[in-house]
Coordinates of C-alpha atoms and ligand atoms in Angstrom, one line a residue:
M1 CA -42.9 -0.4 -63.9
R2 CA -42.5 -3.7 -62.1
D3 CA -40.7 -3.7 -58.7
V4 CA -37.2 -5.2 -59.0
A5 CA -35.0 -6.8 -56.8
I6 CA -31.3 -8.4 -56.6
I7 CA -31.4 -12.2 -55.9
G8 CA -27.5 -12.9 -56.3
A9 CA -24.1 -11.5 -56.2
G10 CA -20.6 -12.4 -57.1
M11 CA -17.2 -10.7 -57.5
T12 CA -13.7 -11.5 -57.7
P13 CA -11.0 -10.2 -55.2
F14 CA -9.7 -6.9 -56.6
G15 CA -6.0 -6.3 -57.3
E16 CA -3.2 -7.1 -59.6
L17 CA -4.6 -10.4 -60.9
W18 CA -1.9 -11.4 -63.5
G19 CA -3.3 -15.0 -63.6
S20 CA -6.5 -14.0 -64.9
S21 CA -7.7 -12.5 -68.3
L22 CA -10.6 -10.2 -68.8
R23 CA -13.0 -13.0 -69.7
D24 CA -11.7 -15.1 -66.8
L25 CA -12.6 -12.3 -64.4
F26 CA -15.9 -11.7 -65.9
V27 CA -16.8 -15.6 -65.8
D28 CA -15.6 -16.0 -62.2
A29 CA -17.8 -13.2 -60.9
A30 CA -20.9 -14.1 -63.1
L31 CA -20.9 -17.8 -61.9
E32 CA -20.6 -16.8 -58.4
A33 CA -23.8 -14.4 -58.8
L34 CA -25.7 -17.3 -60.7
R35 CA -25.0 -19.6 -58.0
D36 CA -26.0 -17.2 -55.3
A37 CA -29.2 -16.6 -57.0
G38 CA -29.7 -20.5 -57.5
I39 CA -30.6 -19.9 -61.4
D40 CA -28.9 -21.4 -64.5
H41 CA -30.3 -19.2 -67.2
L42 CA -30.5 -15.3 -68.0
D43 CA -32.7 -13.4 -70.5
A44 CA -30.1 -10.7 -70.9
I45 CA -26.7 -9.7 -69.7
Y46 CA -25.1 -6.1 -69.5
V47 CA -21.3 -5.8 -69.2
G48 CA -20.1 -2.6 -67.7
N49 CA -16.6 -1.8 -69.0
M50 CA -14.7 1.3 -69.6
S51 CA -11.8 0.4 -72.0
G52 CA -11.2 -3.0 -72.8
G53 CA -10.2 -2.0 -76.3
Q54 CA -7.4 0.2 -75.0
F55 CA -6.4 -1.9 -71.8
V56 CA -6.3 -5.3 -73.4
G57 CA -7.2 -4.9 -77.0
Q58 CA -10.6 -6.4 -76.8
E59 CA -13.9 -4.7 -77.7
H60 CA -17.2 -6.3 -78.3
L61 CA -17.6 -7.6 -74.8
G62 CA -21.3 -8.5 -74.9
P63 CA -21.1 -11.6 -77.0
L64 CA -17.5 -12.6 -75.9
M65 CA -18.8 -12.7 -72.3
A66 CA -22.0 -14.4 -72.9
D67 CA -20.2 -17.2 -74.8
H68 CA -17.4 -17.7 -72.2
L69 CA -20.4 -17.9 -69.6
G70 CA -21.9 -20.9 -71.7
M71 CA -24.8 -18.7 -72.7
A72 CA -24.0 -17.7 -76.4
G73 CA -27.6 -16.7 -77.7
V74 CA -28.5 -14.5 -74.8
P75 CA -28.7 -11.0 -75.5
S76 CA -25.5 -9.4 -74.3
T77 CA -24.5 -5.6 -74.5
R78 CA -21.5 -3.7 -73.2
V79 CA -22.2 -0.5 -71.4
E80 CA -19.7 2.4 -71.3
S81 CA -19.9 5.5 -69.1
A82 CA -16.2 5.6 -68.2
C83 CA -15.8 4.6 -64.5
A84 CA -19.6 4.8 -64.1
S85 CA -20.1 1.9 -66.5
G86 CA -20.9 -0.5 -63.8
G87 CA -23.6 1.7 -62.4
A88 CA -24.9 2.3 -65.9
A89 CA -25.0 -1.5 -66.6
L90 CA -27.0 -1.9 -63.4
R91 CA -29.4 1.0 -64.4
A92 CA -30.0 -0.7 -68.0
A93 CA -30.7 -4.1 -66.3
F94 CA -33.0 -2.4 -63.9
F95 CA -35.2 -0.7 -66.6
E96 CA -35.2 -3.9 -68.7
V97 CA -36.7 -6.0 -65.8
A98 CA -38.8 -3.1 -64.7
S99 CA -40.5 -2.7 -68.0
G100 CA -41.3 -6.5 -68.0
A101 CA -39.2 -7.1 -71.2
S102 CA -37.2 -9.6 -69.2
D103 CA -37.2 -11.5 -66.0
F104 CA -33.7 -12.6 -65.3
V105 CA -30.9 -10.2 -66.1
L106 CA -27.2 -10.1 -65.0
A107 CA -25.7 -6.7 -64.5
S108 CA -21.9 -7.0 -64.4
G109 CA -18.6 -5.0 -64.7
V110 CA -15.1 -6.0 -65.5
E111 CA -11.9 -4.3 -66.2
K112 CA -8.2 -5.4 -66.4
M113 CA -6.0 -2.5 -66.1
N114 CA -2.7 -4.5 -65.2
D115 CA -1.7 -5.9 -68.7
G116 CA 0.9 -3.4 -70.0
A117 CA -1.2 -0.5 -71.1
D118 CA -0.2 3.2 -70.2
V119 CA -3.0 3.3 -67.8
T120 CA -2.7 7.2 -67.1
A121 CA -3.3 7.8 -70.8
V122 CA -6.2 5.4 -71.1
L123 CA -7.8 6.9 -68.2
A124 CA -7.3 10.2 -69.6
T125 CA -9.5 9.4 -72.4
A126 CA -12.5 9.9 -70.2
A127 CA -11.7 13.6 -69.8
D128 CA -12.1 16.4 -72.3
Q129 CA -9.4 15.6 -75.2
E130 CA -9.4 19.1 -76.5
N131 CA -9.7 21.3 -73.7
E132 CA -8.1 19.2 -71.0
V133 CA -6.0 16.4 -71.9
Y134 CA -4.2 18.1 -74.9
H135 CA -2.8 20.4 -72.2
G136 CA -1.2 17.6 -70.4
V137 CA -3.7 17.1 -67.5
T138 CA -4.3 13.6 -66.1
F139 CA -7.0 12.4 -63.6
P140 CA -5.1 12.9 -60.6
G141 CA -4.2 16.3 -61.9
L142 CA -8.0 17.0 -62.4
Y143 CA -9.0 15.9 -59.1
A144 CA -6.2 18.0 -57.6
L145 CA -7.6 21.1 -59.2
I146 CA -11.2 19.8 -57.6
A147 CA -9.3 19.8 -54.3
R148 CA -7.7 23.0 -54.6
A149 CA -10.9 24.5 -55.3
H150 CA -12.7 22.9 -52.2
M151 CA -9.7 24.0 -50.0
Q152 CA -10.1 27.7 -51.3
T153 CA -13.8 27.9 -51.1
H154 CA -14.6 25.9 -48.0
G155 CA -11.2 25.9 -46.1
T156 CA -10.9 22.1 -46.4
T157 CA -7.4 21.0 -45.1
L158 CA -4.9 18.3 -46.0
E159 CA -5.7 16.6 -42.6
D160 CA -9.5 16.4 -43.8
L161 CA -8.3 14.7 -47.1
A162 CA -6.1 12.2 -45.1
A163 CA -8.9 11.4 -42.9
V164 CA -11.0 9.9 -45.8
A165 CA -7.9 7.7 -46.6
V166 CA -7.3 6.6 -43.1
K167 CA -11.0 5.6 -42.8
N168 CA -11.2 3.7 -46.0
H169 CA -8.0 1.8 -45.4
A170 CA -9.4 1.0 -41.8
H171 CA -12.9 -0.4 -43.6
G172 CA -10.8 -2.3 -46.3
A173 CA -8.7 -3.9 -43.6
L174 CA -11.8 -5.8 -42.8
N175 CA -12.7 -6.8 -46.5
P176 CA -11.4 -10.1 -47.6
K177 CA -11.7 -9.0 -51.3
A178 CA -9.8 -5.8 -50.9
Q179 CA -6.7 -4.9 -52.9
F180 CA -5.0 -3.1 -49.8
R181 CA -5.9 -4.5 -46.5
Q182 CA -3.5 -2.6 -44.2
K183 CA -4.5 0.3 -42.1
V184 CA -2.9 3.6 -42.6
T185 CA -2.1 6.6 -40.3
T186 CA -2.6 10.3 -41.1
E187 CA 1.2 10.6 -40.7
Q188 CA 1.8 7.9 -43.5
V189 CA -0.7 9.6 -45.7
M190 CA 0.9 12.9 -45.3
A191 CA 4.3 11.6 -45.9
S192 CA 3.3 9.4 -49.0
S193 CA 4.8 10.5 -52.3
M194 CA 3.4 13.4 -54.0
V195 CA 1.2 12.5 -57.2
A196 CA -0.4 15.8 -58.1
D197 CA -0.3 18.6 -55.6
P198 CA -1.9 18.3 -53.2
L199 CA -2.9 14.6 -53.8
R200 CA -0.4 12.0 -52.6
L201 CA -0.2 8.3 -53.3
L202 CA -2.6 7.4 -50.2
H203 CA -5.1 9.9 -51.6
C204 CA -5.4 8.0 -54.7
S205 CA -7.3 4.8 -55.7
P206 CA -5.1 2.2 -57.2
V207 CA -4.7 0.5 -60.6
S208 CA -6.9 -2.7 -60.3
D209 CA -8.2 -6.0 -62.0
G210 CA -11.6 -7.3 -61.0
A211 CA -15.2 -8.0 -61.9
A212 CA -18.5 -8.0 -60.2
A213 CA -21.9 -9.2 -61.0
V214 CA -25.5 -9.2 -59.6
V215 CA -28.8 -10.9 -60.8
L216 CA -31.9 -8.9 -61.1
C217 CA -35.5 -10.3 -61.4
P218 CA -39.0 -9.1 -60.6
L219 CA -39.6 -8.6 -56.8
D220 CA -42.5 -11.1 -56.6
R221 CA -40.0 -13.9 -58.3
A222 CA -37.3 -12.8 -56.1
K223 CA -39.4 -13.4 -52.8
E224 CA -40.0 -17.2 -54.2
L225 CA -36.3 -17.6 -55.0
S226 CA -34.4 -15.8 -52.3
K227 CA -34.3 -15.6 -48.6
H228 CA -33.2 -12.2 -48.5
P229 CA -34.0 -10.3 -51.8
V230 CA -32.7 -6.5 -52.0
K231 CA -35.2 -4.3 -53.8
I232 CA -34.1 -1.4 -55.9
R233 CA -36.0 1.4 -55.0
G234 CA -34.5 4.2 -56.9
S235 CA -32.3 4.9 -59.8
G236 CA -31.0 8.3 -61.0
M237 CA -28.4 9.3 -63.4
A238 CA -27.2 12.7 -64.8
S239 CA -24.5 14.3 -66.9
S240 CA -22.6 17.6 -66.5
A241 CA -20.0 19.7 -68.5
M242 CA -17.1 17.4 -69.3
A243 CA -14.4 20.3 -68.6
L244 CA -14.0 21.3 -65.2
A245 CA -13.4 24.8 -66.5
D246 CA -16.9 24.7 -68.0
R247 CA -18.4 24.0 -64.4
R248 CA -19.7 26.8 -62.5
D249 CA -18.2 25.5 -59.2
P250 CA -15.6 22.9 -59.8
A251 CA -15.8 21.8 -56.1
H252 CA -19.5 21.0 -56.4
L253 CA -20.3 17.7 -58.4
D254 CA -23.5 18.8 -59.9
A255 CA -24.2 15.6 -62.0
V256 CA -24.0 13.9 -58.5
N257 CA -26.3 16.0 -56.9
L258 CA -28.9 15.6 -59.8
A259 CA -28.5 12.0 -60.0
G260 CA -29.0 11.7 -56.3
N261 CA -32.0 14.0 -56.2
R262 CA -33.6 11.7 -59.0
A263 CA -32.8 8.5 -57.0
Y264 CA -34.3 10.0 -53.9
Q265 CA -37.6 11.3 -55.5
M266 CA -37.8 7.7 -57.3
A267 CA -37.5 6.0 -53.8
R268 CA -39.5 8.5 -52.1
L269 CA -36.6 8.8 -49.6
G270 CA -34.1 11.7 -48.6
P271 CA -30.6 11.6 -47.4
R272 CA -31.5 11.0 -43.7
D273 CA -33.1 7.7 -44.5
I274 CA -29.9 6.2 -45.9
H275 CA -28.1 3.7 -43.4
V276 CA -24.9 3.0 -45.4
A277 CA -23.7 4.2 -48.8
E278 CA -20.9 3.3 -51.1
V279 CA -19.5 6.2 -53.0
H280 CA -17.0 7.0 -55.7
D281 CA -13.9 7.9 -53.8
C282 CA -11.5 7.7 -56.6
F283 CA -9.4 10.3 -54.9
A284 CA -9.9 11.5 -51.4
I285 CA -11.4 14.7 -52.5
A286 CA -14.0 12.9 -54.4
E287 CA -15.6 11.5 -51.4
L288 CA -16.0 14.9 -49.7
C289 CA -17.5 16.4 -52.9
V290 CA -19.8 13.4 -53.4
I291 CA -21.1 13.1 -49.7
E292 CA -22.0 16.9 -49.9
A293 CA -23.7 16.6 -53.2
L294 CA -25.7 13.7 -51.9
C295 CA -26.6 16.1 -48.8
F296 CA -25.1 13.5 -46.3
T297 CA -23.3 16.7 -45.0
E298 CA -23.7 20.5 -45.3
R299 CA -21.6 21.8 -48.5
G300 CA -18.0 22.6 -47.2
S301 CA -18.5 20.6 -44.0
A302 CA -17.5 16.9 -45.3
G303 CA -14.0 17.1 -44.2
A304 CA -15.0 18.1 -40.7
A305 CA -17.8 15.2 -40.5
T306 CA -15.1 13.0 -41.7
R307 CA -12.5 13.7 -39.0
A308 CA -15.1 13.6 -36.4
G309 CA -15.8 9.9 -37.5
E310 CA -19.4 10.5 -38.7
T311 CA -18.7 8.6 -41.9
A312 CA -16.8 5.7 -40.2
L313 CA -18.3 2.4 -39.1
G314 CA -20.2 3.1 -36.1
G315 CA -20.7 6.6 -37.1
R316 CA -23.9 8.6 -38.3
I317 CA -23.7 7.5 -41.9
P318 CA -21.1 4.8 -42.6
I319 CA -19.4 5.6 -46.0
N320 CA -17.5 3.0 -47.9
T321 CA -17.4 0.2 -45.4
S322 CA -16.1 -1.9 -48.3
G323 CA -12.7 0.2 -48.1
G324 CA -14.0 2.2 -51.0
L325 CA -12.1 2.6 -54.2
K326 CA -9.2 3.7 -52.1
S327 CA -8.5 0.5 -50.3
K328 CA -10.8 -2.2 -52.0
G329 CA -9.3 -1.2 -55.3
H330 CA -11.0 0.4 -58.6
P331 CA -11.1 -1.7 -61.7
V332 CA -12.9 1.1 -63.3
G333 CA -15.7 -0.7 -65.2
A334 CA -16.5 -3.1 -62.4
T335 CA -16.4 -0.7 -59.6
G336 CA -20.2 0.5 -59.9
V337 CA -21.5 -3.2 -59.6
A338 CA -18.8 -4.0 -56.7
Q339 CA -20.3 -0.9 -54.8
V340 CA -23.8 -2.5 -55.2
I341 CA -22.6 -5.8 -53.9
E342 CA -21.3 -4.2 -50.7
I343 CA -24.7 -2.7 -50.0
V344 CA -26.5 -6.2 -50.8
E345 CA -24.2 -7.8 -48.2
Q346 CA -24.9 -4.9 -45.5
L347 CA -28.6 -5.2 -46.3
R348 CA -28.6 -9.1 -45.9
G349 CA -26.7 -8.8 -42.8
E350 CA -23.8 -10.5 -44.3
A351 CA -21.1 -8.0 -44.1
G352 CA -19.2 -9.7 -41.2
E353 CA -16.8 -7.3 -39.3
R354 CA -17.9 -4.4 -41.6
Q355 CA -21.6 -4.9 -40.6
V356 CA -23.7 -1.7 -40.0
R357 CA -26.2 -2.6 -37.5
N358 CA -29.8 -2.5 -38.6
A359 CA -28.9 -1.4 -42.0
A360 CA -32.2 -1.6 -44.1
I361 CA -31.7 1.1 -46.5
G362 CA -28.4 1.7 -48.5
L363 CA -27.2 3.8 -51.6
T364 CA -24.6 3.6 -54.1
Q365 CA -22.9 6.5 -56.2
N366 CA -20.7 5.7 -59.2
M367 CA -19.1 8.4 -61.3
G368 CA -17.3 8.7 -64.7
G369 CA -14.3 11.3 -65.4
S370 CA -14.1 14.0 -63.2
G371 CA -17.8 13.8 -62.5
A372 CA -19.3 14.4 -65.9
S373 CA -21.6 11.4 -65.5
S374 CA -23.0 9.9 -62.3
V375 CA -25.5 7.2 -61.2
V376 CA -27.1 6.7 -58.0
H377 CA -29.2 3.8 -56.8
I378 CA -31.2 3.2 -53.6
F379 CA -31.8 -0.3 -52.1
E380 CA -34.1 -1.7 -49.4
R381 CA -34.0 -4.9 -47.3
V382 CA -37.2 -6.8 -48.2
Ligands
COA401 N1 -2.7 3.3 -52.8 C1 -2.0 2.7 -52.1 N2 -0.8 2.3 -52.3 C2 -0.7 2.0 -53.7 C3 -1.5 2.8 -54.7 C4 -2.5 3.4 -54.0 N3 -3.3 4.0 -54.8 N4 -1.0 2.6 -56.0 C5 0.2 1.9 -55.8 N5 0.6 1.5 -54.5 C6 1.6 0.8 -54.0 C7 1.9 -0.5 -54.7 O1 1.5 -1.5 -54.1 C8 3.4 -0.4 -54.5 O2 3.7 -0.8 -53.4 P1 5.1 -1.9 -53.2 O3 6.3 -0.8 -53.4 O4 5.0 -2.1 -51.6 O5 4.9 -2.9 -53.9 C9 3.8 1.1 -54.6 O6 2.6 1.8 -53.9 C10 4.2 1.8 -55.7 O7 3.3 1.3 -56.8 P2 3.4 1.7 -58.4 O8 2.6 0.9 -59.0 O9 4.8 1.9 -58.7 O10 2.6 3.1 -58.1 P3 2.6 4.2 -59.3 O11 3.1 5.4 -58.8 O12 2.8 3.6 -60.5 O13 0.9 4.5 -59.3 C11 -0.7 6.0 -58.7 C12 0.4 5.2 -58.2 C13 -1.5 6.6 -57.7 C14 -0.2 7.0 -59.7 C15 -1.7 5.1 -59.6 O14 -2.2 4.2 -58.5 C16 -2.9 5.8 -60.2 O15 -2.9 6.4 -61.2 N6 -4.0 5.8 -59.4 C17 -5.1 6.7 -59.9 C18 -6.1 5.7 -60.8 C19 -7.0 6.6 -61.5 O16 -7.0 7.8 -61.8 N7 -8.4 5.9 -61.5 C20 -9.5 6.4 -62.3 C21 -10.0 7.6 -61.3 S1 -11.2 8.5 -62.1

């Protein structure tokens, strides 16, 4: 396999973007990525998207997006893995370049959730229809069950959950593209409206529109074309039982652990080598479970580590410097690629007030549903 690097990145702001359609969002992000890469042609396009059909009535996004980018003719495929669609699109693009099949490939993600659809019902299609959704559970409900299991097994507290939201809003306040740029206090989180006990409004990621795109090419070409290429050192993916009730321990995200171990193995690195990470905090409890599954903290100690500031900017292992899904926003199909963009900016030294000093190795973790699929990538400054 060839070494692969990212040479261009672009994303729209995240939020309620009523003035932009699904295709507008994609084109804005893709053009920014192409401009950043300094190229005007592509050999292939991957479009991560969870549910264009249900959110806006549009399927068959591959050719639609290539056409509106002015690139009809280029092979272009939609990749779907629920909220992990963006991460899965990056993985497909990575292997296409690594295999030698293509030189310049766009990995992108896009979602338009604010367009009148019943968002909670659409998102629930990523859970087990027969064993979970039929009985009325929603995504906030599933993560509330995970939170209860974690609290019962490990003694995680409501203050631990609030600390994730407080930290990620503080990071998001520094990100011009974030949906919510206001800081919140523990008291505000604990007093926000109840969504699914114990998860409150400020423990949840919002409903968002947005797109993100990166350009990949072989590392040797990247060195000619870019002042600051970012090499992809590892890619891991895994699946787990779809229904929470079918997992041995609902508080342990086994697909995240497997995907992480596969990425660490490919990169020949371990959790202690990572300087900064973007993880899938769709709900505050998810961030705690994920950083345990990636072995950034011991099992059961992520809450205490978060409250101690270990995962904040300036801490031992800064997590979600972009603001995470919580504050930056979560247009589901775009999220996995937007996470990569934050790491690219960090490794290029272009993250402004969010910059982690001397960041050379970064990680992204993206997941679908309540953790039934997970994708992990590891990146290195070249
Ligand atoms: N965090 C912070 N503020 C939020 C927010 C969030 N997640 N969601 C909405 N708000 C704000 C809105 O901006 C609005 O503020 P305003 O009154 O100042 O304008 C207010 O809260 C009410 O917004 P509204 O859109 O009516 O909220 P809602 O009750 O319809 O939705 C949630 C709130 C939490 C239910 C919704 O955001 C949600 O479903 N989130 C989870 C999404 C999800 O499951 N993603 C997939 C994960 S796997």
